[in-house]
Each structure stands twice: as structure tokens, then as C-alpha cells.
Coordinates of C-alpha atoms in Angstrom, one line a residue:
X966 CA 19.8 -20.2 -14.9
X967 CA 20.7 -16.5 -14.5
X968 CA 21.2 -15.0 -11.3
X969 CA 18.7 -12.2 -12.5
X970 CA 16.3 -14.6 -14.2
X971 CA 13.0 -13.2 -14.0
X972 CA 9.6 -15.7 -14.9
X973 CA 7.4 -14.1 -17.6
X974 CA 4.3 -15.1 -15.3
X975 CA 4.4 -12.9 -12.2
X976 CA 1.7 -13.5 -10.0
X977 CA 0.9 -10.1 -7.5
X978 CA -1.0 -10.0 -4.7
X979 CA -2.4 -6.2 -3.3
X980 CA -4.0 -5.8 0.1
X981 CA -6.6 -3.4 1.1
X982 CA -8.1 -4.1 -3.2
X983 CA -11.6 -2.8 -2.5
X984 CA -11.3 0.4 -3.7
X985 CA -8.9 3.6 -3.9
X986 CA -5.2 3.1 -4.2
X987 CA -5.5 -0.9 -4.2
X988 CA -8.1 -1.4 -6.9
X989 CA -6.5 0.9 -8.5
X990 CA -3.0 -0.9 -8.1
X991 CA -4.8 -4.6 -8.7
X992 CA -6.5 -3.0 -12.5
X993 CA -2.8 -1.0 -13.6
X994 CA -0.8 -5.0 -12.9
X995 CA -3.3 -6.5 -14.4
X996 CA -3.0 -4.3 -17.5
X997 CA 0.5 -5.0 -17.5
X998 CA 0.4 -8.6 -17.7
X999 CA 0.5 -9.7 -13.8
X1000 CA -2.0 -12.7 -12.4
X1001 CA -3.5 -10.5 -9.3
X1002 CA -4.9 -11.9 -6.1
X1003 CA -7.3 -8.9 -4.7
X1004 CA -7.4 -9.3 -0.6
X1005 CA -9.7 -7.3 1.8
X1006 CA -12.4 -7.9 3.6
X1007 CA -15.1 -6.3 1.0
X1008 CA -15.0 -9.0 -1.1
X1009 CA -17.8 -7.9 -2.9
X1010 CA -15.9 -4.7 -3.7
X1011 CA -13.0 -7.0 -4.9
X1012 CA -15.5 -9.1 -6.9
X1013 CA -16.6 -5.8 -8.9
X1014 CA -12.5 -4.7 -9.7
X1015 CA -11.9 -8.7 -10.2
X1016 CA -14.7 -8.4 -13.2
X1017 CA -13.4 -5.6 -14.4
X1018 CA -10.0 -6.9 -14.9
X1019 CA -11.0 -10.3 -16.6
X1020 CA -13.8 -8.4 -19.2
X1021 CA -10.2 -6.6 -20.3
X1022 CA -8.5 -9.6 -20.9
X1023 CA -6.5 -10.0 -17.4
X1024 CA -6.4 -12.7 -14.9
X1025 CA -8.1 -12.1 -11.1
X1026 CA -9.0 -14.0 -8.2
X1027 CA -10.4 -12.8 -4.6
X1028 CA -10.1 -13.9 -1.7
X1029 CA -10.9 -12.8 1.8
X1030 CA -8.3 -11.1 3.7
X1031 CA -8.3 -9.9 7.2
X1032 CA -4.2 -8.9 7.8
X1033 CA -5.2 -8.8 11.8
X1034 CA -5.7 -11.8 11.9
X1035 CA -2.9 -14.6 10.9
X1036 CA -5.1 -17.3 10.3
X1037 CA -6.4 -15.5 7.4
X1038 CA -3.8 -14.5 6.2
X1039 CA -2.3 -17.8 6.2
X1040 CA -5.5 -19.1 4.3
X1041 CA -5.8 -16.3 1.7
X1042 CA -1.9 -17.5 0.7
X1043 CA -2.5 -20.7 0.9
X1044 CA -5.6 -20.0 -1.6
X1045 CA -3.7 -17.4 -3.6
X1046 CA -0.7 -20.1 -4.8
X1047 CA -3.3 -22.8 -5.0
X1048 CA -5.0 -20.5 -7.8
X1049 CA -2.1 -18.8 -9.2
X1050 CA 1.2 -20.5 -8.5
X1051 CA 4.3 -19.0 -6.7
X1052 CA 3.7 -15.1 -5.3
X1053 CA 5.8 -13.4 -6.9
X1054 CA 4.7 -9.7 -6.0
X1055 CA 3.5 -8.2 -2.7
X1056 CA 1.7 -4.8 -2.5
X1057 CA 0.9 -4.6 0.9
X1058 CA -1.6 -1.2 1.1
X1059 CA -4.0 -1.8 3.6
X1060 CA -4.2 0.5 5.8
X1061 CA -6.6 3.0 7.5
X1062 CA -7.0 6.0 9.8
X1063 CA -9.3 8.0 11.9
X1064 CA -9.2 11.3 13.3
X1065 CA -8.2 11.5 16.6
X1066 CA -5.8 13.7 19.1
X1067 CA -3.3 11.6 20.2
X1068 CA -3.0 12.0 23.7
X1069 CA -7.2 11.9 23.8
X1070 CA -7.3 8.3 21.6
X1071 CA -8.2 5.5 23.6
X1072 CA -4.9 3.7 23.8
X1073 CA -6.6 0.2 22.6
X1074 CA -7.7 2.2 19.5
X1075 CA -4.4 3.2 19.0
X1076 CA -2.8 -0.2 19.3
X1077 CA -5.6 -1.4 17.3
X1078 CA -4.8 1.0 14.2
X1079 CA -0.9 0.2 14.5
X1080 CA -1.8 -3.6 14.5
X1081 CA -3.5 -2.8 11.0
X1082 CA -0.9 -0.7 9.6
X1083 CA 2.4 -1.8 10.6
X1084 CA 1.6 -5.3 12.0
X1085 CA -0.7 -6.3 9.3
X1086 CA 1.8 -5.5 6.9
X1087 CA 4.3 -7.9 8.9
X1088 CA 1.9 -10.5 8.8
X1089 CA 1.7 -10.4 4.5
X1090 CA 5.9 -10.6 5.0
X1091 CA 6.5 -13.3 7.2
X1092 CA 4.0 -15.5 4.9
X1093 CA 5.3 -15.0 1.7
X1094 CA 8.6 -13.3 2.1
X1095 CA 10.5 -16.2 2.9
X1096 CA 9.1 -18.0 -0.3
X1097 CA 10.8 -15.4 -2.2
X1098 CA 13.5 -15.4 -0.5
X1099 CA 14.1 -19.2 -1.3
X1100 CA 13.4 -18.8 -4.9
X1101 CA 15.6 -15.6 -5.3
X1102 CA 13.6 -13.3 -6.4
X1103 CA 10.5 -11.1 -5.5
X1104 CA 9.2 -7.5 -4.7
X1105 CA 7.5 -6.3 -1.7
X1106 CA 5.7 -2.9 -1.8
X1107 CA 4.7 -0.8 1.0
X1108 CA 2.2 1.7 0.3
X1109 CA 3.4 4.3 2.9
X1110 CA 2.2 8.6 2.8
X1111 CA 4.0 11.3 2.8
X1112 CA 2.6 11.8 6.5
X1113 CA 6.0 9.3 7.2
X1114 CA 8.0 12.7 6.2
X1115 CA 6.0 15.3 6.9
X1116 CA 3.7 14.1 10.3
X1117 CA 0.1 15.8 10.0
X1118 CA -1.8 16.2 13.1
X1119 CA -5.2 15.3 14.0
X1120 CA -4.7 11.2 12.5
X1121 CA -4.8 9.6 15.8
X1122 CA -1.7 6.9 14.9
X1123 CA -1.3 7.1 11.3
X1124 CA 1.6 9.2 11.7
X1125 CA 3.2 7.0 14.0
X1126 CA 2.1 3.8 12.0
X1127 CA 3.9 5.3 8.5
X1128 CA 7.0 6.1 10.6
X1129 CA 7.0 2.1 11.5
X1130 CA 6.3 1.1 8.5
X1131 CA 9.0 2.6 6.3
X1132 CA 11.6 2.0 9.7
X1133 CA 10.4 -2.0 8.9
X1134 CA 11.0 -1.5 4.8
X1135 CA 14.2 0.1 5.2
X1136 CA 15.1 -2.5 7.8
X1137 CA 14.0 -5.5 5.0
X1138 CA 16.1 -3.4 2.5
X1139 CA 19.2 -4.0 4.4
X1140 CA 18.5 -7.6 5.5
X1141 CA 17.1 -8.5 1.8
X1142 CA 20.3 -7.2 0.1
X1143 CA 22.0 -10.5 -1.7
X1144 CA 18.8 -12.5 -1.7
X1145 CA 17.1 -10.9 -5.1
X1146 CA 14.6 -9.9 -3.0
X1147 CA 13.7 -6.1 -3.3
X1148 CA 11.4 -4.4 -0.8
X1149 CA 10.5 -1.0 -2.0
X1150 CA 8.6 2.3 -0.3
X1151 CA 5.8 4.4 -2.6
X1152 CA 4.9 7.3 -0.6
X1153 CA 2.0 9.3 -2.2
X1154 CA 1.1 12.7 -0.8
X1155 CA -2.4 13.6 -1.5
X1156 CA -4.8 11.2 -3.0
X1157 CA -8.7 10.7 -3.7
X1158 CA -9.7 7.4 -1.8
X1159 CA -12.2 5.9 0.5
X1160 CA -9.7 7.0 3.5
X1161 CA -11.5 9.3 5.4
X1162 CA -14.8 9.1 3.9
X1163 CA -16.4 7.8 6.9
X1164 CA -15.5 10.4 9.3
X1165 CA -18.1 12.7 10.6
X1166 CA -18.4 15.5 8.1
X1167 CA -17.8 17.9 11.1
X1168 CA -14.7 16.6 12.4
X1169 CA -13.4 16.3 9.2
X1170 CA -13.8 19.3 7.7
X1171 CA -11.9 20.8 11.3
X1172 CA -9.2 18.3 10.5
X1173 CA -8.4 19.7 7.1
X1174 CA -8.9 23.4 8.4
X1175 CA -6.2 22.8 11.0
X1176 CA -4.2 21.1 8.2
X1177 CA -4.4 24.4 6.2
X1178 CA -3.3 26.2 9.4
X1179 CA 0.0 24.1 9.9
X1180 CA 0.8 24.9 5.7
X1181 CA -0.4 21.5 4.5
X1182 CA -2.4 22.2 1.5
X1183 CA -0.5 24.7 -0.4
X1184 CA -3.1 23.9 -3.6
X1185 CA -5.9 22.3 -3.9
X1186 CA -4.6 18.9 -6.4
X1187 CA -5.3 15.4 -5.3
X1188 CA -3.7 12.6 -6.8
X1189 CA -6.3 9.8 -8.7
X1190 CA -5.4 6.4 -6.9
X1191 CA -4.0 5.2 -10.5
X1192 CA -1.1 7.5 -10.5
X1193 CA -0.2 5.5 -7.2
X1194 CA -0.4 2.0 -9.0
X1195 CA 1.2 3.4 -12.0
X1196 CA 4.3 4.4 -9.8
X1197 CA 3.8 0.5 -8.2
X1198 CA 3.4 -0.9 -11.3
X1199 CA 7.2 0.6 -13.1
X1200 CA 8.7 -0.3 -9.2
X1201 CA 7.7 -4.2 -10.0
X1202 CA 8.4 -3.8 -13.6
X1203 CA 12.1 -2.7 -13.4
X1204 CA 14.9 -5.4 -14.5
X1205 CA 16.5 -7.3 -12.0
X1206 CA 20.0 -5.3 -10.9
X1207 CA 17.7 -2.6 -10.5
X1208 CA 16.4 -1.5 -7.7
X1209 CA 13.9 1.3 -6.8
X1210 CA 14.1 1.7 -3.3
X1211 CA 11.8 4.9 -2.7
X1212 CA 9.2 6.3 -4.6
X1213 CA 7.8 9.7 -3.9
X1214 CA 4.5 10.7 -5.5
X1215 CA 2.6 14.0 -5.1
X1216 CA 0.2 16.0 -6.9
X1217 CA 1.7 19.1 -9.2
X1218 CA -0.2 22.1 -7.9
X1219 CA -2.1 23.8 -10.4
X1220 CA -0.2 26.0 -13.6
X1221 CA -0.7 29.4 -12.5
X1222 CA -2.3 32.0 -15.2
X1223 CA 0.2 34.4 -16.6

């Protein structure tokens, strides 16, 4: 068998598949051919993208995920290759944040948002990571933001948790190398979601004003959530000897009238 053998039948799992950037992620593999396991704890939310995907012609199960907890994520793998065989794609895009300034955040709040965003993720790679690892072959995506760059104030630890994040995937990318493993970074700017939408109106709208203050929003484009799973989906697609290691994706500001 070749060294860069790669199955035709690739099952994927997304996190966080409710909605925004991991339905959209879940529906874009699906068109392309992957077996996707939809994880979050909206399962009813899943169910609807799940629906979507088979009336096309795809193939989609759900299961419930919690990634704070390690007992569930332990069952929804276990449940995941019982339904679809080996994992042989990770998109781990869970996530969330709240406003916040960060020296007036309660400090279990914080940890509790790092725990989703950084140790969550963790969680997803110590349980199917090392199956990939034995086989020789797999992708792990981390769904990071540009905020990992370019911190933005006012996100109580979101910052913080993207900064961890990518520090953990470029860490994996090191220790990966020679295994035909690849762990890969997609870092969108801008993008429509749920994220945010259940902050009070008030402190929201003060959260963007400052972000217009500290140059921020230079236009006013927002990425759709499918550009995002587009960029994940080519990451996962590329040939083995290739590897895509980084992915920025941001929104083109408007074309100016002449």
C-alpha cells in the first residue's frame, strides 16, 4: 500500500454543527462526498442540517456532543465509528464568546470559556487523533479567528482562547510531521453566525462601536459561514504530500465606485 494512500470513503466529523460556520462546514463535506458526523448539543439544530444533507443525496448522522465534558465526547466517537467507520476527518469549530472586560470577567467565567475553546478542542484530539495516527493518515481542523492575529477587545477570553488554540495546532504540526497526520489552522476574519447573537443588544452594539474606534471594521463585508467550510473543505481535499498548514479567510471590502 502507498505511503500516501488515501480511502475513497472519508468519514468527517465537525463540532459546534448547529448552525453558522459548522452547519455550514458539515453541508459543503457532504457535497463533496464525505460521511459527516454533526456534534453539538442542539441536536435538534443538527437534525434539521442532517435532513438537509441526506434530501441531497449525502450521508449524515447526529449525535450529541458536549466537548466539556469527556464522557461525551468519548460516547459521541464511540457512536460516530459505530455508524460510520474509521474518522478520518476532524473539524473541531466549537467555540463561543461573550462580551466581557477582561480584568472585570469573573475568573470562573473565564476558565469556563477557555475550557470550551481550547480544552474542548483537546478533548476531540486526544480521542480520535491517535486513531489517525495509527492508521497514517488524517486531518484535524481548527476553526480559529483572525482575533488570534489581530486581538479585539471587549471578548472577555476569546482572544486569549484563539491565541491557545493555534499555539496547540502549531504544536500538533510539529509533533504530527512523519505520521501522515496533518493538522491544519482556518482563520476567518468576519463572519455572519449565531456568535454573538445572544448578547444584550446594548452591550453589543458598544462592543462593535469600540471595535470601530481601535480600526477594526475598515468596511462593512461579513463573510457567509460557507465560504469558511469551502476553505475547510479544499484543506481536507488536498493530495497527501500536500499540506495546507494555514488558511486565512476574510471578507473583500466593497469595490469602490469610480
Amino acid at each position: 500500500m502507498s505511503k500516501y494512500f488515501q480511502p475513497e470513503r472519508r468519514p468527517a466529523v465537525v463540532t459546534g454543527a448547529s448552525s453558522g460556520i459548522g452547519a455550514a462546514t458539515a453541508l459543503v463535506l457532504a457535497s463533496a462526498g464525505y460521511p459527516v458526523a454533526l456534534g453539538a448539543r442542539r441536536t435538534d439544530k443538527c437534525d434539521e442540517v442532517a435532513t438537509a444533507i441526506r434530501e441531497a443525496g449525502g450521508e449524515a448522522v447526529v449525535h450529541a456532543l458536549d466537548i466539556t465534558d469527556a464522557g461525551s465526547v468519548q460516547e459521541f466517537v464511540k457512536a460516530v465509528s459505530a455508524d460510520l467507520g474509521d474518522i478520518e476527518v476532524l473539524v473541531n469549530n466549537a467555540g463561543a464568546v461573550g462580551p466581557g472586560i477582561v480584568h472585570e470577567v469573573d475568573s470562573e467565567r473565564f476558565a469556563r470559556e477557555l475550557d470550551l475553546n481550547v480544552v474542548g478542542a483537546h478533548r476531540m484530539v486526544q480521542a480520535i487523533v491517535p486513531g489517525m495516527v495509527e492508521r497514517r493518515r488524517g486531518d484535524v481542523v481548527f476553526v480559529s479567528s483572525d482575533v488570534a492575529v489581530r486581538a479585539r477587545p471587549f471578548m472577555s477570553s476569546y482572544a486569549a482562547g484563539k491565541w491557545g488554540l493555534e499555539g496547540m495546532a502549531h504544536a500538533m504540526q510539529m509533533e504530527l510531521e512523519g505520521t501522515g497526520v496533518r493538522a491544519s489552522i482556518v482563520r476567518p476574519g468576519g463572519t455572519w453566525s449565531e456568535m454573538g447573537a445572544d448578547w444584550d443588544p446594548e452591550k453589543g452594539a458598544d462592543v462593535l462601536n469600540h471595535w470601530v474606534h481601535f480600526g477594526f471594521a475598515r468596511h462593512p463585508h461579513f463573510l457567509k459561514p460557507q465560504a469558511i467550510g469551502e476553505a475547510i473543505s479544499t484543506i481536507v481535499s488536498a493530495p497527501r504530500g500536500v499540506h495546507l498548514n494555514l488558511v486565512e479567510v476574510t471578507p473583500e471590502a466593497p469595490v469602490e465606485d469610480r
